[in-house]
Tab-separated table of N, CA and C and ligand atoms in Angstrom:
chain	number	residue	atom	x	y	z
A	1	MET	N	106.612	129.505	82.723
A	1	MET	CA	105.454	129.190	83.454
A	1	MET	C	105.199	127.621	83.107
A	2	ALA	N	105.258	126.833	84.119
A	2	ALA	CA	105.126	125.382	83.874
A	2	ALA	C	104.668	124.740	85.137
A	3	LEU	N	103.857	123.573	84.937
A	3	LEU	CA	103.426	122.882	86.034
A	3	LEU	C	104.380	121.806	86.345
A	4	LEU	N	104.784	121.554	87.551
A	4	LEU	CA	105.721	120.611	88.057
A	4	LEU	C	105.017	119.398	88.556
A	5	PRO	N	105.567	118.228	88.304
A	5	PRO	CA	104.997	117.036	89.060
A	5	PRO	C	105.240	117.033	90.436
A	6	ILE	N	104.184	116.720	91.238
A	6	ILE	CA	104.275	116.770	92.750
A	6	ILE	C	104.592	115.269	93.207
A	7	ILE	N	105.626	115.207	94.134
A	7	ILE	CA	106.044	113.870	94.642
A	7	ILE	C	105.018	113.496	95.709
A	8	ILE	N	104.466	112.268	95.600
A	8	ILE	CA	103.528	111.695	96.591
A	8	ILE	C	104.223	110.800	97.558
A	9	ALA	N	103.812	111.000	98.858
A	9	ALA	CA	104.395	110.080	99.902
A	9	ALA	C	103.696	108.764	99.844
A	10	PRO	N	104.505	107.700	100.427
A	10	PRO	CA	105.754	107.819	101.005
A	10	PRO	C	106.878	107.781	99.787
A	11	ASP	N	107.909	108.538	100.018
A	11	ASP	CA	108.924	108.739	99.008
A	11	ASP	C	110.229	109.220	99.710
A	12	PRO	N	111.273	108.417	99.590
A	12	PRO	CA	112.469	109.048	100.303
A	12	PRO	C	112.901	110.404	100.045
A	13	ARG	N	112.534	110.961	98.774
A	13	ARG	CA	112.834	112.375	98.415
A	13	ARG	C	112.143	113.431	99.390
A	14	LEU	N	111.095	112.919	100.017
A	14	LEU	CA	110.368	113.816	100.978
A	14	LEU	C	110.894	113.767	102.286
A	15	LYS	N	111.942	112.901	102.627
A	15	LYS	CA	112.467	112.690	103.926
A	15	LYS	C	113.801	113.198	104.080
A	16	VAL	N	114.321	114.115	103.185
A	16	VAL	CA	115.663	114.664	103.128
A	16	VAL	C	115.786	116.032	103.764
A	17	LYS	N	116.762	116.212	104.468
A	17	LYS	CA	117.008	117.717	104.973
A	17	LYS	C	117.625	118.338	103.813
A	18	CYS	N	117.093	119.573	103.538
A	18	CYS	CA	117.434	120.359	102.255
A	18	CYS	C	118.498	121.332	102.565
A	19	ASP	N	119.237	121.623	101.418
A	19	ASP	CA	120.412	122.539	101.477
A	19	ASP	C	119.918	123.952	101.336
A	20	PRO	N	120.682	124.963	101.932
A	20	PRO	CA	120.291	126.301	101.776
A	20	PRO	C	120.449	126.767	100.266
A	21	VAL	N	119.620	127.716	99.885
A	21	VAL	CA	119.977	128.338	98.518
A	21	VAL	C	121.075	129.257	98.627
A	22	GLU	N	122.080	129.081	97.796
A	22	GLU	CA	123.336	129.842	97.950
A	22	GLU	C	123.187	131.213	97.145
A	23	LYS	N	122.443	131.190	96.006
A	23	LYS	CA	122.258	132.443	95.375
A	23	LYS	C	120.911	132.499	94.642
A	24	VAL	N	120.194	133.638	94.845
A	24	VAL	CA	118.780	133.828	94.288
A	24	VAL	C	119.002	134.313	92.869
A	25	ASP	N	119.248	133.329	91.845
A	25	ASP	CA	119.461	133.726	90.516
A	25	ASP	C	118.093	133.445	89.696
A	26	ALA	N	118.318	133.519	88.409
A	26	ALA	CA	117.070	133.382	87.448
A	26	ALA	C	116.470	132.046	87.561
A	27	GLY	N	117.412	131.016	87.802
A	27	GLY	CA	116.895	129.643	87.915
A	27	GLY	C	116.067	129.485	89.122
A	28	ILE	N	116.351	130.091	90.248
A	28	ILE	CA	115.609	130.032	91.506
A	28	ILE	C	114.289	130.668	91.343
A	29	VAL	N	114.289	131.898	90.720
A	29	VAL	CA	113.035	132.712	90.435
A	29	VAL	C	112.137	131.932	89.593
A	30	LYS	N	112.617	131.277	88.564
A	30	LYS	CA	111.770	130.456	87.615
A	30	LYS	C	111.166	129.284	88.427
A	31	LEU	N	111.989	128.756	89.170
A	31	LEU	CA	111.504	127.581	90.011
A	31	LEU	C	110.364	128.003	90.862
A	32	LEU	N	110.498	129.197	91.681
A	32	LEU	CA	109.539	129.756	92.582
A	32	LEU	C	108.199	130.008	91.824
A	33	ASP	N	108.365	130.582	90.530
A	33	ASP	CA	107.221	130.911	89.872
A	33	ASP	C	106.496	129.641	89.453
A	34	ASP	N	107.217	128.619	89.015
A	34	ASP	CA	106.635	127.436	88.521
A	34	ASP	C	106.022	126.704	89.811
A	35	MET	N	106.595	126.704	90.953
A	35	MET	CA	106.068	126.169	92.125
A	35	MET	C	104.678	126.901	92.443
A	36	LEU	N	104.692	128.178	92.238
A	36	LEU	CA	103.443	128.877	92.521
A	36	LEU	C	102.309	128.378	91.624
A	37	ASP	N	102.570	128.317	90.350
A	37	ASP	CA	101.586	127.957	89.360
A	37	ASP	C	101.090	126.549	89.799
A	38	THR	N	102.036	125.713	90.053
A	38	THR	CA	101.690	124.313	90.447
A	38	THR	C	100.822	124.167	91.758
A	39	MET	N	101.089	125.063	92.694
A	39	MET	CA	100.252	125.160	93.812
A	39	MET	C	98.846	125.629	93.617
A	40	TYR	N	98.783	126.741	92.723
A	40	TYR	CA	97.454	127.207	92.423
A	40	TYR	C	96.635	126.195	91.706
A	41	ASP	N	97.336	125.498	90.763
A	41	ASP	CA	96.696	124.509	89.964
A	41	ASP	C	96.150	123.420	90.681
A	42	ALA	N	96.896	122.952	91.864
A	42	ALA	CA	96.614	121.717	92.463
A	42	ALA	C	95.078	121.639	93.043
A	43	PRO	N	94.499	122.530	93.748
A	43	PRO	CA	95.107	123.698	94.310
A	43	PRO	C	95.521	123.327	95.796
A	44	GLY	N	96.463	124.271	96.260
A	44	GLY	CA	96.921	124.055	97.699
A	44	GLY	C	97.313	125.440	98.210
A	45	LEU	N	97.655	125.438	99.509
A	45	LEU	CA	98.043	126.697	100.188
A	45	LEU	C	99.474	126.859	100.270
A	46	GLY	N	100.227	125.848	100.020
A	46	GLY	CA	101.679	125.942	100.173
A	46	GLY	C	102.373	124.767	99.430
A	47	LEU	N	103.645	125.073	99.002
A	47	LEU	CA	104.399	124.005	98.352
A	47	LEU	C	105.863	124.197	98.620
A	48	ALA	N	106.593	123.182	99.018
A	48	ALA	CA	107.992	123.351	99.276
A	48	ALA	C	108.937	122.521	98.281
A	49	GLY	N	110.109	123.047	98.148
A	49	GLY	CA	111.059	122.546	97.185
A	49	GLY	C	111.029	120.967	96.988
A	50	PRO	N	111.144	120.294	98.197
A	50	PRO	CA	111.283	118.747	97.984
A	50	PRO	C	110.052	118.117	97.388
A	51	GLN	N	108.952	118.757	97.513
A	51	GLN	CA	107.732	118.238	96.900
A	51	GLN	C	107.786	118.086	95.379
A	52	VAL	N	108.650	119.007	94.840
A	52	VAL	CA	108.848	119.011	93.364
A	52	VAL	C	110.242	118.539	92.944
A	53	GLY	N	110.863	117.790	93.953
A	53	GLY	CA	112.132	117.184	93.628
A	53	GLY	C	113.331	118.019	93.770
A	54	VAL	N	113.141	119.200	94.375
A	54	VAL	CA	114.264	120.172	94.428
A	54	VAL	C	114.599	120.132	96.003
A	55	GLN	N	115.849	119.695	96.468
A	55	GLN	CA	116.094	119.652	97.797
A	55	GLN	C	116.879	120.830	98.225
A	56	LYS	N	116.088	121.943	98.073
A	56	LYS	CA	116.658	123.245	98.506
A	56	LYS	C	115.678	123.995	99.395
A	57	ARG	N	116.214	124.830	100.249
A	57	ARG	CA	115.324	125.474	101.275
A	57	ARG	C	114.541	126.703	100.760
A	58	LEU	N	113.355	126.276	100.043
A	58	LEU	CA	112.647	127.336	99.488
A	58	LEU	C	111.119	126.871	99.526
A	59	LEU	N	110.154	127.735	99.597
A	59	LEU	CA	108.745	127.442	99.623
A	59	LEU	C	107.831	128.603	99.165
A	60	VAL	N	106.727	128.158	98.731
A	60	VAL	CA	105.703	129.208	98.464
A	60	VAL	C	104.407	129.080	99.266
A	61	VAL	N	103.824	130.057	99.732
A	61	VAL	CA	102.610	129.978	100.412
A	61	VAL	C	101.556	131.013	99.911
A	62	ASP	N	100.318	130.763	99.973
A	62	ASP	CA	99.305	131.735	99.746
A	62	ASP	C	97.989	131.447	100.497
A	63	THR	N	97.705	132.026	101.499
A	63	THR	CA	96.486	131.622	102.329
A	63	THR	C	95.259	132.512	102.095
A	64	SER	N	95.465	133.417	101.019
A	64	SER	CA	94.309	134.245	100.646
A	64	SER	C	93.083	133.339	100.088
A	65	LYS	N	91.978	133.745	100.499
A	65	LYS	CA	90.735	132.826	100.131
A	65	LYS	C	90.276	133.226	98.781
A	66	ASP	N	90.555	134.444	98.249
A	66	ASP	CA	89.912	134.968	97.105
A	66	ASP	C	90.985	134.907	95.878
A	67	VAL	N	90.475	134.237	94.830
A	67	VAL	CA	91.479	134.011	93.728
A	67	VAL	C	91.680	135.458	93.119
A	68	ASP	N	90.803	136.455	93.272
A	68	ASP	CA	91.016	137.792	92.685
A	68	ASP	C	91.958	138.659	93.596
A	69	ALA	N	92.265	138.118	94.818
A	69	ALA	CA	93.086	138.990	95.654
A	69	ALA	C	94.191	138.093	96.288
A	70	ARG	N	94.917	137.536	95.337
A	70	ARG	CA	95.976	136.558	95.665
A	70	ARG	C	97.090	137.305	96.316
A	71	ASP	N	97.789	136.573	97.239
A	71	ASP	CA	98.843	137.137	98.084
A	71	ASP	C	99.970	136.229	98.230
A	72	PRO	N	100.635	135.819	97.180
A	72	PRO	CA	101.702	134.792	97.255
A	72	PRO	C	102.978	135.355	98.042
A	73	LYS	N	103.522	134.434	98.889
A	73	LYS	CA	104.731	134.722	99.575
A	73	LYS	C	105.757	133.627	99.185
A	74	PHE	N	106.940	134.183	98.904
A	74	PHE	CA	108.035	133.232	98.554
A	74	PHE	C	109.100	133.297	99.698
A	75	LEU	N	109.419	132.256	100.215
A	75	LEU	CA	110.474	132.259	101.403
A	75	LEU	C	111.577	131.406	100.962
A	76	ILE	N	112.835	131.836	100.934
A	76	ILE	CA	114.076	131.340	100.626
A	76	ILE	C	114.772	131.245	101.876
A	77	ASN	N	115.416	130.094	102.262
A	77	ASN	CA	116.229	129.921	103.471
A	77	ASN	C	115.508	130.486	104.710
A	78	PRO	N	114.262	130.052	104.889
A	78	PRO	CA	113.490	130.624	106.057
A	78	PRO	C	114.013	130.173	107.374
A	79	GLU	N	113.973	130.979	108.508
A	79	GLU	CA	114.368	130.603	109.731
A	79	GLU	C	113.376	131.220	110.731
A	80	ILE	N	112.948	130.455	111.727
A	80	ILE	CA	112.058	131.015	112.714
A	80	ILE	C	112.834	131.640	113.828
A	81	LEU	N	112.553	132.921	114.038
A	81	LEU	CA	113.124	133.695	115.074
A	81	LEU	C	112.615	133.572	116.347
A	82	SER	N	111.197	133.455	116.461
A	82	SER	CA	110.461	133.301	117.706
A	82	SER	C	109.185	132.559	117.415
A	83	ALA	N	108.658	132.001	118.328
A	83	ALA	CA	107.350	131.284	118.217
A	83	ALA	C	106.512	131.449	119.490
A	84	SER	N	105.216	131.717	119.461
A	84	SER	CA	104.360	131.783	120.540
A	84	SER	C	104.157	130.521	121.384
A	85	GLY	N	104.062	130.639	122.627
A	85	GLY	CA	103.670	129.392	123.400
A	85	GLY	C	102.257	129.004	123.111
A	86	GLU	N	101.471	130.025	122.860
A	86	GLU	CA	100.072	129.676	122.432
A	86	GLU	C	100.031	128.942	121.085
A	87	LEU	N	99.059	127.891	121.107
A	87	LEU	CA	99.009	126.987	119.919
A	87	LEU	C	97.800	127.201	119.112
A	88	PHE	N	97.905	126.839	117.896
A	88	PHE	CA	96.694	127.036	116.928
A	88	PHE	C	96.548	125.596	116.241
A	89	LYS	N	95.295	125.168	116.374
A	89	LYS	CA	95.013	123.765	115.845
A	89	LYS	C	94.347	123.994	114.442
A	90	TYR	N	94.850	123.218	113.542
A	90	TYR	CA	94.209	123.226	112.149
A	90	TYR	C	94.316	121.878	111.565
A	91	GLU	N	93.181	121.655	110.777
A	91	GLU	CA	93.147	120.246	110.077
A	91	GLU	C	93.921	120.428	108.767
A	92	GLU	N	95.213	119.847	108.862
A	92	GLU	CA	96.058	120.019	107.809
A	92	GLU	C	96.002	118.988	106.658
A	93	GLY	N	96.375	119.402	105.456
A	93	GLY	CA	96.437	118.450	104.410
A	93	GLY	C	97.776	118.844	103.742
A	94	CYS	N	98.180	118.032	102.653
A	94	CYS	CA	99.306	118.251	101.966
A	94	CYS	C	99.270	117.794	100.643
A	95	LEU	N	99.799	118.461	99.580
A	95	LEU	CA	99.841	118.091	98.238
A	95	LEU	C	100.497	116.717	97.941
A	96	SER	N	101.365	116.365	98.826
A	96	SER	CA	102.155	115.257	98.731
A	96	SER	C	101.392	113.929	99.476
A	97	LEU	N	100.315	114.332	100.202
A	97	LEU	CA	99.490	113.383	100.791
A	97	LEU	C	97.990	113.502	100.395
A	98	PRO	N	97.654	113.324	99.102
A	98	PRO	CA	96.476	113.833	98.662
A	98	PRO	C	95.209	113.119	99.390
A	99	GLU	N	94.185	113.861	99.724
A	99	GLU	CA	92.974	113.430	100.290
A	99	GLU	C	93.011	112.885	101.690
A	100	HIS	N	94.082	113.216	102.396
A	100	HIS	CA	94.244	112.833	103.855
A	100	HIS	C	94.494	114.222	104.627
A	101	TYR	N	93.824	114.213	105.782
A	101	TYR	CA	93.822	115.346	106.590
A	101	TYR	C	93.844	114.990	108.017
A	102	ALA	N	94.413	115.856	108.812
A	102	ALA	CA	94.459	115.492	110.282
A	102	ALA	C	94.789	116.803	111.047
A	103	GLU	N	94.237	116.891	112.274
A	103	GLU	CA	94.508	118.015	113.004
A	103	GLU	C	95.982	117.994	113.543
A	104	VAL	N	96.684	119.250	113.464
A	104	VAL	CA	97.922	119.346	113.989
A	104	VAL	C	97.961	120.596	114.774
A	105	GLU	N	98.610	120.630	115.875
A	105	GLU	CA	98.847	121.921	116.624
A	105	GLU	C	100.291	122.432	116.610
A	106	ARG	N	100.255	123.752	116.295
A	106	ARG	CA	101.628	124.435	116.076
A	106	ARG	C	101.486	125.677	116.802
A	107	PRO	N	102.575	126.391	117.066
A	107	PRO	CA	102.643	127.781	117.618
A	107	PRO	C	101.730	128.754	116.673
A	108	ALA	N	100.856	129.458	117.455
A	108	ALA	CA	99.867	130.275	116.761
A	108	ALA	C	100.535	131.508	116.155
A	109	ARG	N	101.687	131.953	116.736
A	109	ARG	CA	102.366	133.158	116.050
A	109	ARG	C	103.827	132.890	115.900
A	110	ILE	N	104.364	133.224	114.776
A	110	ILE	CA	105.848	133.105	114.511
A	110	ILE	C	106.373	134.320	113.906
A	111	ARG	N	107.655	134.547	114.198
A	111	ARG	CA	108.437	135.614	113.472
A	111	ARG	C	109.502	134.834	112.710
A	112	VAL	N	109.627	135.092	111.465
A	112	VAL	CA	110.455	134.300	110.486
A	112	VAL	C	111.290	135.353	109.665
A	113	LYS	N	112.554	134.951	109.508
A	113	LYS	CA	113.458	135.663	108.556
A	113	LYS	C	113.659	134.793	107.381
A	114	TYR	N	113.867	135.429	106.165
A	114	TYR	CA	113.994	134.753	104.970
A	114	TYR	C	114.450	135.670	103.943
A	115	LEU	N	114.875	135.077	102.754
A	115	LEU	CA	115.149	135.980	101.527
A	115	LEU	C	113.877	135.950	100.742
A	116	ASP	N	113.472	136.990	100.062
A	116	ASP	CA	112.319	137.018	99.255
A	116	ASP	C	112.699	136.610	97.833
A	117	ARG	N	111.775	136.726	96.947
A	117	ARG	CA	111.924	136.276	95.524
A	117	ARG	C	113.034	137.078	94.839
A	118	GLY	N	113.277	138.311	95.333
A	118	GLY	CA	114.339	139.292	94.804
A	118	GLY	C	115.617	139.028	95.494
A	119	GLY	N	115.712	138.224	96.430
A	119	GLY	CA	116.903	137.972	97.236
A	119	GLY	C	117.159	138.826	98.380
A	120	ALA	N	116.123	139.768	98.650
A	120	ALA	CA	116.298	140.672	99.754
A	120	ALA	C	115.942	139.976	101.147
A	121	ALA	N	116.786	140.367	102.146
A	121	ALA	CA	116.550	139.804	103.533
A	121	ALA	C	115.368	140.346	104.010
A	122	CYS	N	114.413	139.627	104.550
A	122	CYS	CA	113.139	140.082	105.067
A	122	CYS	C	112.771	139.424	106.353
A	123	GLU	N	111.845	140.009	107.264
A	123	GLU	CA	111.326	139.354	108.272
A	123	GLU	C	109.766	139.528	108.216
A	124	MET	N	109.107	138.597	108.776
A	124	MET	CA	107.599	138.578	108.745
A	124	MET	C	107.098	138.033	110.063
A	125	GLU	N	105.929	138.672	110.463
A	125	GLU	CA	105.130	138.099	111.600
A	125	GLU	C	104.058	137.242	110.854
A	126	ALA	N	103.648	136.063	111.303
A	126	ALA	CA	102.547	135.313	110.755
A	126	ALA	C	101.805	134.840	111.913
A	127	GLU	N	100.442	134.657	111.794
A	127	GLU	CA	99.670	134.115	112.811
A	127	GLU	C	98.583	133.073	112.203
A	128	ASP	N	98.054	132.334	113.055
A	128	ASP	CA	96.959	131.357	112.709
A	128	ASP	C	97.282	130.545	111.462
A	129	LEU	N	96.411	130.675	110.438
A	129	LEU	CA	96.577	129.856	109.277
A	129	LEU	C	97.886	130.003	108.522
A	130	LEU	N	98.269	131.248	108.339
A	130	LEU	CA	99.607	131.651	107.686
A	130	LEU	C	100.717	131.022	108.442
A	131	ALA	N	100.663	131.194	109.742
A	131	ALA	CA	101.857	130.658	110.654
A	131	ALA	C	101.836	129.113	110.525
A	132	THR	N	100.693	128.482	110.462
A	132	THR	CA	100.634	127.076	110.260
A	132	THR	C	101.214	126.585	108.890
A	133	CYS	N	100.752	127.243	107.930
A	133	CYS	CA	101.224	126.969	106.573
A	133	CYS	C	102.795	127.081	106.373
A	134	ILE	N	103.394	128.219	106.924
A	134	ILE	CA	104.759	128.430	106.894
A	134	ILE	C	105.413	127.313	107.654
A	135	GLN	N	104.995	126.953	108.835
A	135	GLN	CA	105.697	125.940	109.648
A	135	GLN	C	105.483	124.581	108.928
A	136	HIS	N	104.452	124.276	108.298
A	136	HIS	CA	104.163	123.030	107.661
A	136	HIS	C	105.157	122.982	106.437
A	137	GLU	N	105.346	124.065	105.734
A	137	GLU	CA	106.285	124.014	104.482
A	137	GLU	C	107.679	123.929	105.013
A	138	MET	N	107.975	124.713	106.156
A	138	MET	CA	109.335	124.622	106.613
A	138	MET	C	109.709	123.201	107.138
A	139	ASP	N	108.746	122.464	107.706
A	139	ASP	CA	108.878	121.028	108.083
A	139	ASP	C	109.463	120.242	106.816
A	140	HIS	N	108.784	120.555	105.608
A	140	HIS	CA	109.265	119.798	104.481
A	140	HIS	C	110.748	119.966	104.207
A	141	LEU	N	111.193	121.156	104.553
A	141	LEU	CA	112.726	121.370	104.280
A	141	LEU	C	113.582	120.452	105.192
A	142	GLU	N	112.967	120.107	106.272
A	142	GLU	CA	113.701	119.120	107.141
A	142	GLU	C	113.312	117.651	106.903
A	143	GLY	N	112.511	117.351	106.036
A	143	GLY	CA	112.178	116.000	105.582
A	143	GLY	C	110.969	115.530	106.483
A	144	ILE	N	110.208	116.487	107.084
A	144	ILE	CA	109.129	116.193	108.054
A	144	ILE	C	107.750	116.428	107.420
A	145	LEU	N	106.859	115.465	107.473
A	145	LEU	CA	105.491	115.591	106.876
A	145	LEU	C	104.527	115.846	108.010
A	146	PHE	N	103.317	116.324	107.714
A	146	PHE	CA	102.358	116.572	108.854
A	146	PHE	C	102.012	115.297	109.560
A	147	VAL	N	102.096	114.144	108.810
A	147	VAL	CA	101.774	112.918	109.485
A	147	VAL	C	102.783	112.507	110.540
A	148	ASP	N	103.939	113.174	110.472
A	148	ASP	CA	105.014	112.845	111.392
A	148	ASP	C	104.654	113.534	112.788
A	149	HIS	N	103.719	114.432	112.790
A	149	HIS	CA	103.120	114.955	114.089
A	149	HIS	C	102.017	114.193	114.739
A	150	LEU	N	101.651	113.122	114.011
A	150	LEU	CA	100.531	112.309	114.501
A	150	LEU	C	101.154	111.074	115.255
A	151	SER	N	100.198	110.285	115.796
A	151	SER	CA	100.596	108.964	116.382
A	151	SER	C	101.052	108.030	115.379
A	152	ARG	N	102.043	107.132	115.788
A	152	ARG	CA	102.573	106.229	114.816
A	152	ARG	C	101.472	105.412	114.051
A	153	LEU	N	100.343	105.112	114.830
A	153	LEU	CA	99.248	104.278	114.061
A	153	LEU	C	98.525	105.117	113.115
A	154	LYS	N	98.160	106.380	113.370
A	154	LYS	CA	97.485	107.170	112.413
A	154	LYS	C	98.403	107.446	111.157
A	155	ARG	N	99.783	107.711	111.512
A	155	ARG	CA	100.647	107.862	110.371
A	155	ARG	C	100.777	106.695	109.507
A	156	SER	N	100.937	105.509	110.021
A	156	SER	CA	101.137	104.263	109.237
A	156	SER	C	99.808	103.959	108.335
A	157	VAL	N	98.717	104.242	109.020
A	157	VAL	CA	97.407	104.011	108.146
A	157	VAL	C	97.412	104.871	106.928
A	158	ILE	N	97.696	106.132	107.160
A	158	ILE	CA	97.688	107.108	106.011
A	158	ILE	C	98.699	106.711	104.898
A	159	LEU	N	99.913	106.440	105.420
A	159	LEU	CA	100.982	106.145	104.464
A	159	LEU	C	100.833	104.883	103.715
A	160	ARG	N	100.145	103.813	104.462
A	160	ARG	CA	99.802	102.573	103.718
A	160	ARG	C	98.724	102.782	102.696
A	161	LYS	N	97.826	103.675	102.904
A	161	LYS	CA	96.824	103.933	102.006
A	161	LYS	C	97.281	104.570	100.639
A	162	LEU	N	98.225	105.478	100.976
A	162	LEU	CA	98.949	106.356	99.827
A	162	LEU	C	99.810	105.387	98.967
A	163	GLN	N	100.522	104.427	99.751
A	163	GLN	CA	101.333	103.418	98.998
A	163	GLN	C	100.444	102.586	97.995
A	164	LYS	N	99.381	102.140	98.583
A	164	LYS	CA	98.382	101.330	97.809
A	164	LYS	C	97.902	102.081	96.655
A	165	MET	N	97.527	103.360	96.872
A	165	MET	CA	96.938	104.263	95.733
A	165	MET	C	98.058	104.389	94.668
A	166	LYS	N	99.348	104.494	95.049
A	166	LYS	CA	100.422	104.806	94.042
A	166	LYS	C	100.567	103.498	93.181
A	167	LYS	N	100.531	102.272	93.969
A	167	LYS	CA	100.752	101.011	93.308
A	167	LYS	C	99.683	100.936	92.236
A	168	GLN	N	98.353	101.193	92.702
A	168	GLN	CA	97.294	101.072	91.663
A	168	GLN	C	97.500	101.862	90.521
A	169	GLN	N	97.911	103.222	90.709
A	169	GLN	CA	98.088	104.173	89.676
A	169	GLN	C	99.247	103.675	88.656
A	170	MET	N	100.307	103.122	89.268
A	170	MET	CA	101.395	102.570	88.485
A	170	MET	C	100.917	101.449	87.671
A	171	GLN	N	100.171	100.471	88.305
A	171	GLN	CA	99.524	99.370	87.392
A	171	GLN	C	98.752	99.763	86.307
A	172	LYS	N	98.010	100.903	86.581
A	172	LYS	CA	97.116	101.409	85.510
A	172	LYS	C	97.841	102.047	84.451
A	173	ALA	N	98.941	102.647	84.818
A	173	ALA	CA	99.810	103.357	83.808
A	173	ALA	C	100.521	102.400	82.743
A	174	VAL	N	100.844	101.170	83.383
A	174	VAL	CA	101.627	100.185	82.484
A	174	VAL	C	100.581	99.104	81.895
A	175	GLY	N	99.317	99.383	82.300
A	175	GLY	CA	98.216	98.468	81.635
A	175	GLY	C	98.219	97.151	82.251
A	176	ALA	N	98.687	97.071	83.403
A	176	ALA	CA	98.658	95.597	84.054
A	176	ALA	C	97.254	95.406	84.686
B	201	LIG	NI1	102.900	119.592	102.653
């Protein structure tokens, strides 16, 4: 169990198309467990490999509201099989874009296939918030951030603020 550092945008490591996981081995299971701890600690509803510097197709999500009734889901090599025409709008945030939120519309219902934490082939139906979270995290595996769904102006305002924040934090760290 370990907390992993989360990469903050803008960063080229968040813009990479990730590779499939070839084998669900002990290293992958440990990575997923560490990602889950990191997500709960942040706290957030989802976390994808590239956000912790691992360019592999895996993610964790948990949209349960109650910390006593947690419901983590681990998705390895997820693929969307079908998506509804009906859309669901949600004010999204992202652990890689701290303190920034914006409404994004995505299909309200999806059917997704994936390998679970044990390496078993699974299918799942998700709707509303869970569907949004899974799609948001799957975007990360393609190097897509939620701000990429916004207008160019809104995106550049958010990314510039984050860049400025990172620069200030770095200056503080070196005592400049
Ligand atoms: Ni995100």
